[in-house]
Coordinates of C-alpha atoms in Angstrom, one line a residue:
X267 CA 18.0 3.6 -18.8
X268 CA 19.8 1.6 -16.4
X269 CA 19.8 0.2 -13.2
X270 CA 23.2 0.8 -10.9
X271 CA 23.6 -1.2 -8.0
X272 CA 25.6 -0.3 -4.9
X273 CA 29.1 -2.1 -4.2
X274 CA 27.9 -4.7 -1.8
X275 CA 30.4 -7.4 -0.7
X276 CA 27.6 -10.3 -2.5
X277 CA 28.4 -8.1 -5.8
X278 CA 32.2 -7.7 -5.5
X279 CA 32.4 -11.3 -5.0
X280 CA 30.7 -12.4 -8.2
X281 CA 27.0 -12.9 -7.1
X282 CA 25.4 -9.6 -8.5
X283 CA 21.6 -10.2 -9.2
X284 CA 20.2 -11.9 -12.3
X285 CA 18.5 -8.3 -14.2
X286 CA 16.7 -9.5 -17.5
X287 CA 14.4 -7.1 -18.8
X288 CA 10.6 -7.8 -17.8
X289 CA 9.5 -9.3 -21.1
X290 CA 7.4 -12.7 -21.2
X291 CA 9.5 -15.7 -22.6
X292 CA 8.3 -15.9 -26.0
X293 CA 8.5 -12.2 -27.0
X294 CA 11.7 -10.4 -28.0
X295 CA 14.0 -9.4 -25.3
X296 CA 15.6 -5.7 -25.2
X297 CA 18.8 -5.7 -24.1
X298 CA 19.8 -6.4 -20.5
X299 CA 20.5 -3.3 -18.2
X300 CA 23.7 -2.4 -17.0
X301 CA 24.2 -3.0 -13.7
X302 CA 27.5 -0.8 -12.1
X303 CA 29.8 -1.0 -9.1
X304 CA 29.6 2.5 -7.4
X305 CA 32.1 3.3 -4.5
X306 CA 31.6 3.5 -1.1
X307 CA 30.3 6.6 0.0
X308 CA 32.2 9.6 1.6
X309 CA 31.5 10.3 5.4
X310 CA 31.9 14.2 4.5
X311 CA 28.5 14.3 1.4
X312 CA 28.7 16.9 -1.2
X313 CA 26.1 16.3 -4.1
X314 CA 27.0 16.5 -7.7
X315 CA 26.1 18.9 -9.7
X316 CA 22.5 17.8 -11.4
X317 CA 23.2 15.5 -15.1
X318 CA 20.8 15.6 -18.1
X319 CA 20.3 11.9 -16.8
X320 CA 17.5 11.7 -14.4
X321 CA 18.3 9.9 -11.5
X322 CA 16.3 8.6 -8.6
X323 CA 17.1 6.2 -5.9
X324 CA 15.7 3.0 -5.1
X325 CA 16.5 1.3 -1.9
X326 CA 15.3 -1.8 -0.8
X327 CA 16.6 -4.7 1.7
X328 CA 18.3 -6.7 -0.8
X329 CA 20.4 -8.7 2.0
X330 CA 19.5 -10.3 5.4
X331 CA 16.3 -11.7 6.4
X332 CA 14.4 -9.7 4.1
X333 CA 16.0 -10.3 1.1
X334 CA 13.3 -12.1 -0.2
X335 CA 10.6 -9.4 0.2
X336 CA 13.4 -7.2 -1.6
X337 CA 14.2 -9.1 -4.6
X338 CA 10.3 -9.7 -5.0
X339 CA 9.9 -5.6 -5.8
X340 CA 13.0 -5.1 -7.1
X341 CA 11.6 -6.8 -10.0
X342 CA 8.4 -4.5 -10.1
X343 CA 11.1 -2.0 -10.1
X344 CA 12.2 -3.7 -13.4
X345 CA 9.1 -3.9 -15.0
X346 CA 8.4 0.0 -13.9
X347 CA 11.9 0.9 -15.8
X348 CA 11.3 -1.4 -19.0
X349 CA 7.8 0.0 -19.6
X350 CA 8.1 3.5 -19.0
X351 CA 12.1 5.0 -19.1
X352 CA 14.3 6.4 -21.5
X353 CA 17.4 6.2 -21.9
X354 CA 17.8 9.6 -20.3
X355 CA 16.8 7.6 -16.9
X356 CA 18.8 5.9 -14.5
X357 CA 17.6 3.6 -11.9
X358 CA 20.2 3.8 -8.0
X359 CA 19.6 0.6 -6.6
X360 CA 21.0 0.5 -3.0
X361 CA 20.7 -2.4 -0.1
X362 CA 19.0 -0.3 2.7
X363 CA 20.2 -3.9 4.7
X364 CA 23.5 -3.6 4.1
X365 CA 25.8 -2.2 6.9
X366 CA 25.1 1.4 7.9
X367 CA 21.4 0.6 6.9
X368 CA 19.2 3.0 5.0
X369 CA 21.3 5.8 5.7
X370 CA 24.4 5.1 4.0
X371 CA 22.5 4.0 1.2
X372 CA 21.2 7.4 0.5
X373 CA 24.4 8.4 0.9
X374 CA 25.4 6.1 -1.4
X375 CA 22.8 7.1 -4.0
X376 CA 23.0 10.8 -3.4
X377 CA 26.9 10.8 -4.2
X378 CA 26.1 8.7 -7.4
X379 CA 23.6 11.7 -8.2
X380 CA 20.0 10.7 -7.2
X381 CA 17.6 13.4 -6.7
X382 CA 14.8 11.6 -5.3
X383 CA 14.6 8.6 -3.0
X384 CA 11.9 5.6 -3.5
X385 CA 11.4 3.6 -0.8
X386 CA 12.4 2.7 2.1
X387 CA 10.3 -0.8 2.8
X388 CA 9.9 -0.2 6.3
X389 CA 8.4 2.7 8.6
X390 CA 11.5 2.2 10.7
X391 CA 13.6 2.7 8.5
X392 CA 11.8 6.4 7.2
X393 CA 13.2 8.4 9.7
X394 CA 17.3 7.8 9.0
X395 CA 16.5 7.4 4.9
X396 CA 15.1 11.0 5.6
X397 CA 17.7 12.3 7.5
X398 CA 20.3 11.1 5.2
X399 CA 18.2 12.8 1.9
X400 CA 17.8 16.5 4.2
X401 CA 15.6 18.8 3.2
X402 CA 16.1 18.9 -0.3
X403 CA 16.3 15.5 -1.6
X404 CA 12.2 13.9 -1.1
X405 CA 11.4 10.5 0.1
X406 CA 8.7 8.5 -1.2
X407 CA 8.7 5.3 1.4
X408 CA 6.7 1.9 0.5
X409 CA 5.5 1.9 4.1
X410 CA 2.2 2.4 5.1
X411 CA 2.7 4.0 8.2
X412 CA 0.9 7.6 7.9
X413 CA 2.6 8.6 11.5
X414 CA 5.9 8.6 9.3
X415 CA 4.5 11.2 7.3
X416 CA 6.0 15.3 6.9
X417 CA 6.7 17.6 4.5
X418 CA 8.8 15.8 1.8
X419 CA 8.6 12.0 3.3
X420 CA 6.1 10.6 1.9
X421 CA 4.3 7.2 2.7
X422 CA 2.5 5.6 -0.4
X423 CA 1.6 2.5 1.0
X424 CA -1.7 1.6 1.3
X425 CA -3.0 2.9 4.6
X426 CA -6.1 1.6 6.9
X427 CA -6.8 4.8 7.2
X428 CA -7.3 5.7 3.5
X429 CA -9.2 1.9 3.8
X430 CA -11.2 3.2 6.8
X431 CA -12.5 6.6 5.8
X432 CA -13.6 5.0 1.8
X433 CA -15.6 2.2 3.3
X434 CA -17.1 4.4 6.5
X435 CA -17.9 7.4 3.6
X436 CA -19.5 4.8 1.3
X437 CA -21.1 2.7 4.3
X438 CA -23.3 6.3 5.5
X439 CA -24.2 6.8 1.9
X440 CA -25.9 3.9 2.4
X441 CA -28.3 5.1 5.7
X442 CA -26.1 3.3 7.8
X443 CA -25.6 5.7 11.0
X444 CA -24.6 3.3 14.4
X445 CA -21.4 1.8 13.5
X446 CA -19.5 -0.7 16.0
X447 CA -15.9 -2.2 15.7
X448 CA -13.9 -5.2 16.9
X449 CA -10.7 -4.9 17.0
X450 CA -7.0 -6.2 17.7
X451 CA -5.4 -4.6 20.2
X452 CA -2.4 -3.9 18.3
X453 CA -0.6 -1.0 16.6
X454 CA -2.7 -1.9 13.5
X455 CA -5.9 -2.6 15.0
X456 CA -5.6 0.7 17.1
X457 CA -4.6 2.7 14.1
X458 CA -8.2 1.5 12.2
X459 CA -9.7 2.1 15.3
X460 CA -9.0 5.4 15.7
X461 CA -9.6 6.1 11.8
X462 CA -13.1 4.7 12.3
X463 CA -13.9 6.7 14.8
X464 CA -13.0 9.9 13.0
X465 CA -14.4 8.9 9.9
X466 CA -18.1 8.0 11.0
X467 CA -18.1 11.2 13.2
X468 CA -17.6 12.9 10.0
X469 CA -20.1 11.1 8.3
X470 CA -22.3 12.0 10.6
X471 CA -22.9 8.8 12.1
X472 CA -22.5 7.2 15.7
X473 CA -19.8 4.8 17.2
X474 CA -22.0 3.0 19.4
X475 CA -19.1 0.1 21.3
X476 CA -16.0 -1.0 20.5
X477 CA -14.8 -4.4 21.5
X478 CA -10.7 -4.9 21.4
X479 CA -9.1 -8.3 21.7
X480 CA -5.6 -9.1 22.2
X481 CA -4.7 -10.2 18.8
X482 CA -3.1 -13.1 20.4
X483 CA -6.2 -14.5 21.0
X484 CA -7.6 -17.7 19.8
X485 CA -11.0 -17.7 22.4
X486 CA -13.5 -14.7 21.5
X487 CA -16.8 -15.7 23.8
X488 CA -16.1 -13.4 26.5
X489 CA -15.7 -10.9 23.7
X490 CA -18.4 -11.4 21.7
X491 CA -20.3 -11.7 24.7
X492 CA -19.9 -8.1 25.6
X493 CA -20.2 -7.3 21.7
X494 CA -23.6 -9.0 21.7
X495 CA -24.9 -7.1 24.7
X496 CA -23.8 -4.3 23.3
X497 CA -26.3 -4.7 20.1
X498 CA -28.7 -6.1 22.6
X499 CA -28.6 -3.2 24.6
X500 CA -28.2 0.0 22.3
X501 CA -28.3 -1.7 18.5
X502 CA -25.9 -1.0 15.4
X503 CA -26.0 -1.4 11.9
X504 CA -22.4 -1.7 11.0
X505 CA -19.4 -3.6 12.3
X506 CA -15.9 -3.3 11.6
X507 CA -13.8 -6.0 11.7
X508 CA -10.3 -5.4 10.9
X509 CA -8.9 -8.8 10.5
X510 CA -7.7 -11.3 7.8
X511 CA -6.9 -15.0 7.8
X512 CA -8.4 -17.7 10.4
X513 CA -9.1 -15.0 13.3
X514 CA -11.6 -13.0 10.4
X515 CA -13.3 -16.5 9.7
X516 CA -13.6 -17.1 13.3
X517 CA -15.4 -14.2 14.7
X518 CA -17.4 -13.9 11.4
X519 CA -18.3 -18.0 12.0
X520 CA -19.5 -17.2 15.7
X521 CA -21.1 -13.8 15.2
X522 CA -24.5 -15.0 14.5
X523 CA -24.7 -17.5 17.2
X524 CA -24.2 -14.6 19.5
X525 CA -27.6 -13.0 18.2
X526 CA -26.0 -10.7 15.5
X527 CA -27.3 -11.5 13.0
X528 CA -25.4 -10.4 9.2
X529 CA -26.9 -8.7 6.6
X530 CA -25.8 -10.6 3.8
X531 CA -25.4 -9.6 0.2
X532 CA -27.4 -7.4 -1.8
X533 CA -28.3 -3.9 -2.5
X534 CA -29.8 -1.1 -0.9
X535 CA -29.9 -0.3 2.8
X536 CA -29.1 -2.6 5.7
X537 CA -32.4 -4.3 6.9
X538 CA -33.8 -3.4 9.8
X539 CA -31.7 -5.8 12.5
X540 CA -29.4 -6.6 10.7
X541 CA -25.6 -5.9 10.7
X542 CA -23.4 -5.3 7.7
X543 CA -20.1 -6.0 8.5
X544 CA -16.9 -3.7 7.2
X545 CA -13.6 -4.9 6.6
X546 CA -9.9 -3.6 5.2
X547 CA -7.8 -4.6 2.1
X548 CA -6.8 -7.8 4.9
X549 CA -10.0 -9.1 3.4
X550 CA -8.6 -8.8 0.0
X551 CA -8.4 -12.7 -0.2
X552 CA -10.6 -14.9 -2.8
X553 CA -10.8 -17.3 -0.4
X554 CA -13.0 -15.4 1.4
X555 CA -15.5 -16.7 -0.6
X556 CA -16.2 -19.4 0.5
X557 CA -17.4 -18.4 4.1
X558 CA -20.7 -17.6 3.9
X559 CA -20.2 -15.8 7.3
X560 CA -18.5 -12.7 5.7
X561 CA -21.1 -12.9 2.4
X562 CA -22.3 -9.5 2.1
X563 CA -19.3 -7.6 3.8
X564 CA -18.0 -4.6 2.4
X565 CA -14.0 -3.4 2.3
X566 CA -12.2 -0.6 0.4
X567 CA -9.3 -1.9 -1.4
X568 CA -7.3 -0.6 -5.0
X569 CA -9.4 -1.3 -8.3
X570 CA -9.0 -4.8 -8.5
X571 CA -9.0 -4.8 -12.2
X572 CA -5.7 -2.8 -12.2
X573 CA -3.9 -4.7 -9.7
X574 CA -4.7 -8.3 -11.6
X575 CA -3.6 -7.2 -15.1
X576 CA -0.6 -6.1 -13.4
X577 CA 0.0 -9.2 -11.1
X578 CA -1.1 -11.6 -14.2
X579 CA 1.6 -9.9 -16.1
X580 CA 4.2 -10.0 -13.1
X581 CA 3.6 -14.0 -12.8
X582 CA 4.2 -14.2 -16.2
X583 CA 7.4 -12.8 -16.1
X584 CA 8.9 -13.8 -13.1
X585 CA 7.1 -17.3 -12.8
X586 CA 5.8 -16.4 -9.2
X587 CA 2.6 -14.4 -7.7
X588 CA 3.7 -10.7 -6.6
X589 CA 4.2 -9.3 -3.2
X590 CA 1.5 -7.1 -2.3
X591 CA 3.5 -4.2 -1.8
X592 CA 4.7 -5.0 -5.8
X593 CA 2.0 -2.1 -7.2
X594 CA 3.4 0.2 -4.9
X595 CA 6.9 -0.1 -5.9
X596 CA 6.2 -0.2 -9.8
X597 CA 4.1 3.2 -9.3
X598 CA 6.9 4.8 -7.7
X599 CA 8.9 4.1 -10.3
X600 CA 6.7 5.2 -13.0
X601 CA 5.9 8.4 -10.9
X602 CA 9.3 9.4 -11.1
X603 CA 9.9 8.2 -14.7
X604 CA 7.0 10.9 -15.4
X605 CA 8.7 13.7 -13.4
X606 CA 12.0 12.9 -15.2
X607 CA 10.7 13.4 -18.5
X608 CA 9.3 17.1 -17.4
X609 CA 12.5 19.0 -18.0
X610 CA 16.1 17.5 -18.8
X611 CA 17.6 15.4 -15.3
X612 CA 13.9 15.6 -14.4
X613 CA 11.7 17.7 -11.4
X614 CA 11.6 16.3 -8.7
X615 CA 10.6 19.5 -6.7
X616 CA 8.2 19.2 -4.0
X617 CA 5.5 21.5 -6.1
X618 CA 6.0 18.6 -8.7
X619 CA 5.7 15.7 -6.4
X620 CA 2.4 17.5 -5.2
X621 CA 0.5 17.9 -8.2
X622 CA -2.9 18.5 -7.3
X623 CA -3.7 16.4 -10.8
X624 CA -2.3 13.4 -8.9
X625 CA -1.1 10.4 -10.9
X626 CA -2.5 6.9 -12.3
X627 CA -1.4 3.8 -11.6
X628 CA -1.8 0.2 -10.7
X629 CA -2.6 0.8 -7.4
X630 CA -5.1 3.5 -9.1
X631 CA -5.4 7.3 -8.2
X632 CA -3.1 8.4 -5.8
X633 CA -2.0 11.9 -4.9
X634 CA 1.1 13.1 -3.0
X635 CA -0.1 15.6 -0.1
X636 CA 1.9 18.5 1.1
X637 CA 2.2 16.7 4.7
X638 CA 3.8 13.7 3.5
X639 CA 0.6 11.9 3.1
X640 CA -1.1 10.1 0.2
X641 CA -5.0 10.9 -1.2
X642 CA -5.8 7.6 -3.3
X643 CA -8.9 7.0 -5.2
X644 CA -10.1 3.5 -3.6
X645 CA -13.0 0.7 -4.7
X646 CA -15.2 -0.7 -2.4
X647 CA -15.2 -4.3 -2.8
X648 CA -18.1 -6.5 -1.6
X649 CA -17.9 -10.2 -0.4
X650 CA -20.6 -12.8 -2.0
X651 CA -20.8 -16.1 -2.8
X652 CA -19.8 -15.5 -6.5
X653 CA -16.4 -14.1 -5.2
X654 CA -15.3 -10.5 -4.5
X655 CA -17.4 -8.0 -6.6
X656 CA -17.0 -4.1 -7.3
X657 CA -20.1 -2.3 -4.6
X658 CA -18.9 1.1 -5.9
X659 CA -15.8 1.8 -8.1
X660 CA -12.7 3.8 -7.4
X661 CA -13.3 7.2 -8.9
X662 CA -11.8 8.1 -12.2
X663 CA -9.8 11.2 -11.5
X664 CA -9.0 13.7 -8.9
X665 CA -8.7 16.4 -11.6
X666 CA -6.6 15.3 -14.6
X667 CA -3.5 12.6 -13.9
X668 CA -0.3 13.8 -14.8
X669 CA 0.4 10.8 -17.2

C-alpha cells in the first residue's frame, strides 16, 4: 500500500507532507508510505489499462485557505490505509486546491490509474470532480449536499435530511402527531425545513407553523412571539430547532418564558402541554449539557460509541481532536479498501458500490443508493443533565455488511 501524491509546486520544492503511519507513540511503527511525484496531467486523457494494484483517488484541498481542514482528513485517510490495505492498494492523493481545481486533479489521478474517486470536500466542487471522472469512473464526495446527488456521484456526508426523517420517524413512534419548526432562513435551515415537512407527512403527523429567522439574527421576540401564538392558538407537541452554538441556547433559554413550556427528559409520550423539542447532529455538543433549556431534546446523529473510539484513537495519534467530517473520510477509504480486495485491481462497478448489504463503519451503517444518495442507519441521541444519552440506537444491519 501506498499513498502517491500529486506533483504540487510545495512538493517539488522540498515541503512534501510529514506521512507516518497511524500508530500511537509507544507501539511499533510499520514502515513509512511512499509518497511519489506523478506528472502533470495530459489535456488530451486516455486511461490506463487496469493494474492488479487497486487504485482509488483521494482528493482533498491540501493548499489555500483550506489546507487545514485537508491535512486534518488526510490523516483519517492514513489511518483508513494502515488499518485495512494491502499491499495490493494504492492510495492517489491529489490537491483539488491546486490550480485547475478538482478537475485536473482527477485528471491527474485518472492518468496515474485511479478507478474510483473519494472525495471531493465541497458540494461545489462535485460537479467538475464528476465531469472530469465521466461516466465510468464513480465519485464518492465528503459533502453533504443531497442536491449533488445522481447516478454514480455520490454524497456520504451526513445529511439533515437523513438527520430529519430518523428523529421525525422515531418522534411519531412516540404519539407525537403536531410538529412545529424554527428555523434559519438559510440554505441549511431550508433544506431541514423542507425534510421535516416531508418526513412528518409520512409519519402521518401534522406540521402545524413554521417560524423562519434570518440566521443573522441575534433578537428572536418578534419571532417567538408569533411561535407562541401559534401554540396558543392551534397547539403542538414537537419543535424542531435546527440550530447549534449560542443561537440553539438562546431560543431554547427564552422558549419557556414565551408560554411553551418543554417537556423535559424522560420516557414515554410527551405530556399533555408540553413540547419536546428536536434537533440535528448541530446539537451533537457535550456542552449542551449543561443548559437545562434543551434537557429532554431529541436529535439523530451516528452511534456515538463508534465515532469516540475512533476520534479517541485519532487524538492519540495525531495529538489533536478530529474534524467532524474525519469518520467520513476514513469510511471512504475502508469502503474502497473492501471493494479492492473483491477481485484483483478491485470493483469498483456501480452494482458494487450499491450493495444492498451496505457497509459498516465509524460513521455506522451506510448504504450507497442508485441515485447518488446515501441510506445510513442513525441513533437518536437524547439531551439530559447527565450528558447526551442513546433514546433509541442505530439499527444493526440493513441486511448483512459487506465487511
Amino acid at each position: 500500500m501506498h499513498l502517491a501524491l500529486a506533483a504540487l509546486g510545495f512538493l517539488l520544492a522540498g515541503c512534501a507532507p510529514n506521512l507516518p503511519p497511524p500508530q500511537a507513540p509507544s507501539q511499533q511503527q510499520p514502515a513509512a508510505p511512499t509518497a511519489t511525484v506523478t506528472p502533470a496531467p495530459s489535456p488530451n486523457l486516455t486511461l490506463p489499462a487496469p493494474s492488479a494494484e487497486a487504485k482509488v483517488a483521494l482528493l482533498l484541498p491540501l493548499s489555500g485557505q483550506n489546507a487545514g481542514i485537508g491535512r486534518t482528513l488526510l490523516q483519517a485517510a492514513e489511518m483508513g490505509v494502515f488499518d485495512a490495505a494491502g499491499d495490493d492498494f494504492s492510495l492517489v492523493v491529489r490537491d483539488s486546491a491546486a490550480p485547475g481545481g478538482p478537475a485536473a486533479a482527477v485528471s491527474s489521478a485518472l492518468q496515474a490509474g485511479a478507478r474510483l474517486v473519494l472525495g471531493p470536500v465541497f458540494s461545489t466542487e462535485i460537479a467538475p470532480a464528476a465531469q472530469a471522472a465521466g461516466s465510468v469512473v464513480p465519485v464518492i464526495s465528503f459533502s453533504n449536499d443531497r442536491s449533488a446527488a445522481r447516478s454514480g456521484v455520490f454524497v456520504l456526508g451526513l445529511a439533515p435530511q437523513a438527520q430529519v426523517e430518523r428523529v421525525v420517524g422515531y418522534a411519531a413512534g412516540q404519539q407525537i402527531k403536531r410538529f412545529a419548526i424554527l428555523y434559519p432562513n438559510s440554505p441549511y435551515g431550508n433544506a431541514v425545513r423542507q425534510a421535516y415537512q416531508d418526513s412528518v407527512v409520512q409519519a402521518g403527523g401534522q406540521v402545524v407553523t413554521m417560524q423562519a429567522y434570518d440566521p443573522a439574527a441575534t433578537d428572536f421576540i418578534t419571532t417567538l412571539q408569533s411561535l407562541s401564538a401559534s401554540y396558543k392558538s392551534s397547539g403542538f407537541d414537537a419543535l424542531m430547532v435546527p440550530e447549534g452554538g449560542p443561537t440553539l441556547r438562546t431560543v431554547a433559554s427564552m422558549l419557556p418564558g414565551f408560554d411553551i413550556p418543554m417537556a423535559g427528559p424522560g420516557g414515554g409520550p410527551t405530556p399533555a402541554g408540553a413540547v419536546r423539542l428536536l434537533g440535528t447532529a448541530l446539537w451533537n455538543d457535550s456542552g449542551l449539557a449543561r443548559e437545562q433549556s434543551l434537557a429532554g431534546g431529541w436529535f439523530a446523529s451516528t452511534p456515538p460509541d463508534r465515532w469516540t473510539a475512533f476520534a479517541q484513537r485519532y487524538q492519540q495519534i495525531y495529538g489533536v481532536a478530529p474534524d467532524p467530517r474525519a469518520g467520513v473520510v476514513y469510511d471512504a477509504v475502508t469502503l474502497a479498501v473492501a471493494l479492492a480486495k473483491s477481485k484483483q485491481g478491485g470493483d469498483f462497478s456501480l452494482a458494487r458500490l450499491t450493495d444492498p448489504s451496505g457497509f459498516s463503519g465509524v460513521t455506522g451503517l451506510f448504504r450507497l443508493n442508485t441515485d447518488g444518495t446515501v441510506s445510513r442507519g442513525l441513533s437518536v441521541l437524547e439531551i439530559g443533565p447527565g450528558g447526551i444519552t442513546i433514546r433509541d440506537p442505530a439499527p444493526a444491519t440493513f441486511q448483512t455488511v459487506i465487511n
